[in-house]
Amino acid sequence: MTASTGLPDRDPLPSYLAPVPKAIEDLGLRFAWLIVAINLAGTTFGFWYYAGQFAATPTVMWPWVPDSPLATLFIALAIAAWKLGREQPWLTALAFFGNIVLGLWTPFTLLVFADAYSPLHPLMYQFLFWSHLAMVVQAYVLHRITDFPVRGVAVALLWYASNLIVDYHVPIVGEPHHTVIPVPRDEPMFLAGDALGVIAAGETTFVLLALFLALATRAEKCERELELARRRATEPESEAGTETSAESATQP
């Protein structure tokens, strides 16, 4: 905890793990309840946005439909839990994965099918694009409130792996869920792939990226703790050696 601000310390992580400037991280953590409120508003909008898809999807599969609203709900709950002094590593990991994966996948999809999305109002297109990229930014602040324990990361990976399965491979009930795109799923795309395959490749890549970033952050933090432990262990020996030398020097 930083004494001057009352905020969690910022570990000296590599820039690819902590690319957001510290001043912006501090701002987000200082106004955490505002961030929670914004994400809850986004969650409400997202559930409204998916209303038509809910109606066309078997009820048992509803949890796999609103990916982006669930991601913003996860981060709202994770930050709220931290502010209340009850941070839940598994929830924070879910928030991290969700905001990295969906924060990148939606802009990726909007760019890949830009021509097909032309009927969408330009303001809505821009809102969806930039609001989802903002999800990535807030995900990169979560390293300040968690150290991504392996069990927490495992929960997040299990959930988002299940999303990949039901979205693109084994729907379980009905057709693939959350994969409503503005072109036929088998429409030929680049690199001999079809439309569904291209967005599946994108989401798979982003899940693997989130996994790497979470575990790399964990590894960096563990290495730092080990280094600090080594320093603390050697300091008493050094001090004792210095005292012995001083005593020898004063003896006749």
Short mmCIF file of N, CA, C and O in Angstrom, two decimals, residues 63-64 66-75 90-102 135 153-168 203-204 206-208 210-211:
data_model
loop_
_atom_site.label_atom_id
_atom_site.label_comp_id
_atom_site.label_asym_id
_atom_site.label_seq_id
_atom_site.Cartn_x
_atom_site.Cartn_y
_atom_site.Cartn_z
N PRO A 63 -26.24 -18.22 -20.24
CA PRO A 63 -24.98 -17.72 -19.66
C PRO A 63 -23.86 -17.52 -20.68
O PRO A 63 -22.94 -16.74 -20.44
N TRP A 64 -23.93 -18.20 -21.84
CA TRP A 64 -22.88 -18.09 -22.84
C TRP A 64 -23.19 -17.06 -23.92
O TRP A 64 -22.42 -16.92 -24.86
N PRO A 66 -24.24 -13.35 -23.45
CA PRO A 66 -23.80 -11.95 -23.31
C PRO A 66 -22.35 -11.82 -22.84
O PRO A 66 -22.07 -11.41 -21.71
N ASP A 67 -21.40 -12.16 -23.71
CA ASP A 67 -20.00 -12.19 -23.29
C ASP A 67 -19.50 -10.83 -22.81
O ASP A 67 -18.88 -10.73 -21.75
N SER A 68 -19.71 -9.79 -23.59
CA SER A 68 -19.22 -8.47 -23.20
C SER A 68 -19.91 -7.94 -21.93
O SER A 68 -19.22 -7.44 -21.02
N PRO A 69 -21.24 -8.03 -21.82
CA PRO A 69 -21.87 -7.59 -20.57
C PRO A 69 -21.38 -8.37 -19.36
O PRO A 69 -21.23 -7.79 -18.27
N LEU A 70 -21.12 -9.66 -19.52
CA LEU A 70 -20.60 -10.43 -18.39
C LEU A 70 -19.20 -9.96 -18.02
O LEU A 70 -18.84 -9.91 -16.84
N ALA A 71 -18.39 -9.60 -19.02
CA ALA A 71 -17.03 -9.13 -18.74
C ALA A 71 -17.07 -7.83 -17.94
O ALA A 71 -16.29 -7.65 -16.98
N THR A 72 -17.96 -6.91 -18.31
CA THR A 72 -18.05 -5.66 -17.55
C THR A 72 -18.66 -5.90 -16.18
O THR A 72 -18.30 -5.21 -15.21
N LEU A 73 -19.55 -6.88 -16.06
CA LEU A 73 -20.09 -7.23 -14.75
C LEU A 73 -19.00 -7.83 -13.87
O LEU A 73 -18.89 -7.50 -12.67
N PHE A 74 -18.16 -8.70 -14.45
CA PHE A 74 -17.06 -9.29 -13.68
C PHE A 74 -16.14 -8.21 -13.11
O PHE A 74 -15.76 -8.27 -11.94
N ILE A 75 -15.78 -7.23 -13.94
CA ILE A 75 -14.83 -6.23 -13.45
C ILE A 75 -15.49 -5.30 -12.44
O ILE A 75 -14.85 -4.85 -11.49
N TRP A 90 -10.22 -15.25 -8.02
CA TRP A 90 -10.87 -15.91 -9.15
C TRP A 90 -11.77 -14.94 -9.91
O TRP A 90 -11.86 -14.98 -11.15
N LEU A 91 -12.43 -14.03 -9.17
CA LEU A 91 -13.30 -13.04 -9.81
C LEU A 91 -12.46 -12.00 -10.57
O LEU A 91 -12.82 -11.60 -11.69
N THR A 92 -11.35 -11.59 -9.97
CA THR A 92 -10.48 -10.63 -10.64
C THR A 92 -9.88 -11.25 -11.90
O THR A 92 -9.73 -10.58 -12.92
N ALA A 93 -9.54 -12.54 -11.84
CA ALA A 93 -9.02 -13.22 -13.03
C ALA A 93 -10.08 -13.31 -14.12
O ALA A 93 -9.79 -13.10 -15.31
N LEU A 94 -11.32 -13.61 -13.75
CA LEU A 94 -12.41 -13.61 -14.73
C LEU A 94 -12.55 -12.24 -15.38
O LEU A 94 -12.75 -12.12 -16.60
N ALA A 95 -12.45 -11.18 -14.55
CA ALA A 95 -12.56 -9.82 -15.07
C ALA A 95 -11.42 -9.52 -16.04
O ALA A 95 -11.64 -8.91 -17.10
N PHE A 96 -10.22 -9.94 -15.68
CA PHE A 96 -9.06 -9.69 -16.54
C PHE A 96 -9.22 -10.40 -17.88
O PHE A 96 -9.09 -9.79 -18.95
N PHE A 97 -9.51 -11.69 -17.84
CA PHE A 97 -9.70 -12.45 -19.08
C PHE A 97 -10.82 -11.84 -19.92
O PHE A 97 -10.65 -11.62 -21.13
N GLY A 98 -11.96 -11.57 -19.30
CA GLY A 98 -13.10 -11.08 -20.05
C GLY A 98 -12.84 -9.76 -20.73
O GLY A 98 -13.21 -9.55 -21.90
N ASN A 99 -12.17 -8.84 -20.03
CA ASN A 99 -11.95 -7.52 -20.60
C ASN A 99 -10.84 -7.51 -21.64
O ASN A 99 -10.87 -6.70 -22.56
N ILE A 100 -9.88 -8.41 -21.51
CA ILE A 100 -8.87 -8.55 -22.57
C ILE A 100 -9.50 -9.21 -23.80
O ILE A 100 -9.40 -8.70 -24.93
N VAL A 101 -10.17 -10.34 -23.59
CA VAL A 101 -10.70 -11.12 -24.71
C VAL A 101 -11.78 -10.34 -25.47
O VAL A 101 -11.68 -10.15 -26.69
N LEU A 102 -12.81 -9.86 -24.75
CA LEU A 102 -13.91 -9.19 -25.44
C LEU A 102 -13.53 -7.76 -25.83
O LEU A 102 -14.04 -7.23 -26.83
N MET A 135 -12.14 -1.37 -22.35
CA MET A 135 -12.16 -2.54 -21.48
C MET A 135 -10.76 -3.12 -21.33
O MET A 135 -10.38 -3.59 -20.25
N VAL A 153 -6.59 -18.09 -12.04
CA VAL A 153 -6.40 -18.13 -13.48
C VAL A 153 -7.06 -19.37 -14.08
O VAL A 153 -7.65 -19.31 -15.17
N ALA A 154 -7.01 -20.48 -13.35
CA ALA A 154 -7.63 -21.72 -13.83
C ALA A 154 -9.14 -21.55 -13.98
O ALA A 154 -9.74 -22.03 -14.95
N VAL A 155 -9.77 -20.87 -13.02
CA VAL A 155 -11.22 -20.63 -13.11
C VAL A 155 -11.54 -19.80 -14.35
O VAL A 155 -12.47 -20.13 -15.10
N ALA A 156 -10.77 -18.74 -14.58
CA ALA A 156 -11.01 -17.88 -15.74
C ALA A 156 -10.79 -18.64 -17.04
O ALA A 156 -11.57 -18.52 -17.99
N LEU A 157 -9.72 -19.43 -17.09
CA LEU A 157 -9.44 -20.20 -18.31
C LEU A 157 -10.55 -21.20 -18.57
O LEU A 157 -10.97 -21.39 -19.73
N LEU A 158 -11.03 -21.88 -17.53
CA LEU A 158 -12.10 -22.86 -17.69
C LEU A 158 -13.35 -22.20 -18.28
O LEU A 158 -13.97 -22.74 -19.20
N TRP A 159 -13.69 -21.02 -17.76
CA TRP A 159 -14.90 -20.35 -18.25
C TRP A 159 -14.74 -19.91 -19.70
O TRP A 159 -15.62 -20.16 -20.54
N TYR A 160 -13.63 -19.28 -20.03
CA TYR A 160 -13.49 -18.76 -21.39
C TYR A 160 -13.15 -19.86 -22.40
O TYR A 160 -13.43 -19.71 -23.59
N ALA A 161 -12.60 -20.96 -21.94
CA ALA A 161 -12.47 -22.12 -22.82
C ALA A 161 -13.83 -22.70 -23.14
O ALA A 161 -14.11 -23.11 -24.29
N SER A 162 -14.74 -22.71 -22.15
CA SER A 162 -16.09 -23.20 -22.41
C SER A 162 -16.81 -22.29 -23.40
O SER A 162 -17.59 -22.76 -24.23
N ASN A 163 -16.51 -20.99 -23.34
CA ASN A 163 -17.08 -20.08 -24.32
C ASN A 163 -16.63 -20.43 -25.73
O ASN A 163 -17.42 -20.41 -26.68
N LEU A 164 -15.35 -20.72 -25.88
CA LEU A 164 -14.83 -21.10 -27.20
C LEU A 164 -15.52 -22.35 -27.71
O LEU A 164 -15.86 -22.45 -28.90
N ILE A 165 -15.73 -23.31 -26.81
CA ILE A 165 -16.34 -24.58 -27.22
C ILE A 165 -17.76 -24.37 -27.73
O ILE A 165 -18.12 -24.82 -28.82
N VAL A 166 -18.60 -23.67 -26.93
CA VAL A 166 -20.00 -23.54 -27.32
C VAL A 166 -20.21 -22.50 -28.40
O VAL A 166 -21.21 -22.53 -29.12
N ASP A 167 -19.26 -21.54 -28.54
CA ASP A 167 -19.40 -20.53 -29.59
C ASP A 167 -19.02 -21.06 -30.97
O ASP A 167 -19.60 -20.64 -31.97
N TYR A 168 -18.04 -21.97 -31.01
CA TYR A 168 -17.48 -22.32 -32.32
C TYR A 168 -17.36 -23.81 -32.61
O TYR A 168 -17.16 -24.19 -33.76
N GLU A 203 -10.79 -14.97 -31.40
CA GLU A 203 -11.11 -15.14 -29.98
C GLU A 203 -10.16 -16.13 -29.31
O GLU A 203 -9.75 -15.93 -28.15
N THR A 204 -9.79 -17.19 -30.00
CA THR A 204 -8.84 -18.15 -29.44
C THR A 204 -7.51 -17.47 -29.14
O THR A 204 -6.90 -17.69 -28.08
N PHE A 206 -7.01 -14.35 -28.47
CA PHE A 206 -7.13 -13.41 -27.36
C PHE A 206 -7.24 -14.13 -26.01
O PHE A 206 -6.77 -13.63 -24.99
N VAL A 207 -7.85 -15.32 -26.01
CA VAL A 207 -7.89 -16.12 -24.77
C VAL A 207 -6.47 -16.55 -24.39
O VAL A 207 -6.07 -16.47 -23.22
N LEU A 208 -5.70 -17.00 -25.37
CA LEU A 208 -4.32 -17.41 -25.10
C LEU A 208 -3.48 -16.21 -24.65
O LEU A 208 -2.61 -16.34 -23.78
N ALA A 210 -4.62 -13.55 -23.00
CA ALA A 210 -4.99 -13.26 -21.61
C ALA A 210 -4.33 -14.25 -20.65
O ALA A 210 -3.86 -13.88 -19.57
N LEU A 211 -4.28 -15.53 -21.05
CA LEU A 211 -3.63 -16.54 -20.21
C LEU A 211 -2.16 -16.23 -20.04
O LEU A 211 -1.63 -16.28 -18.91
#
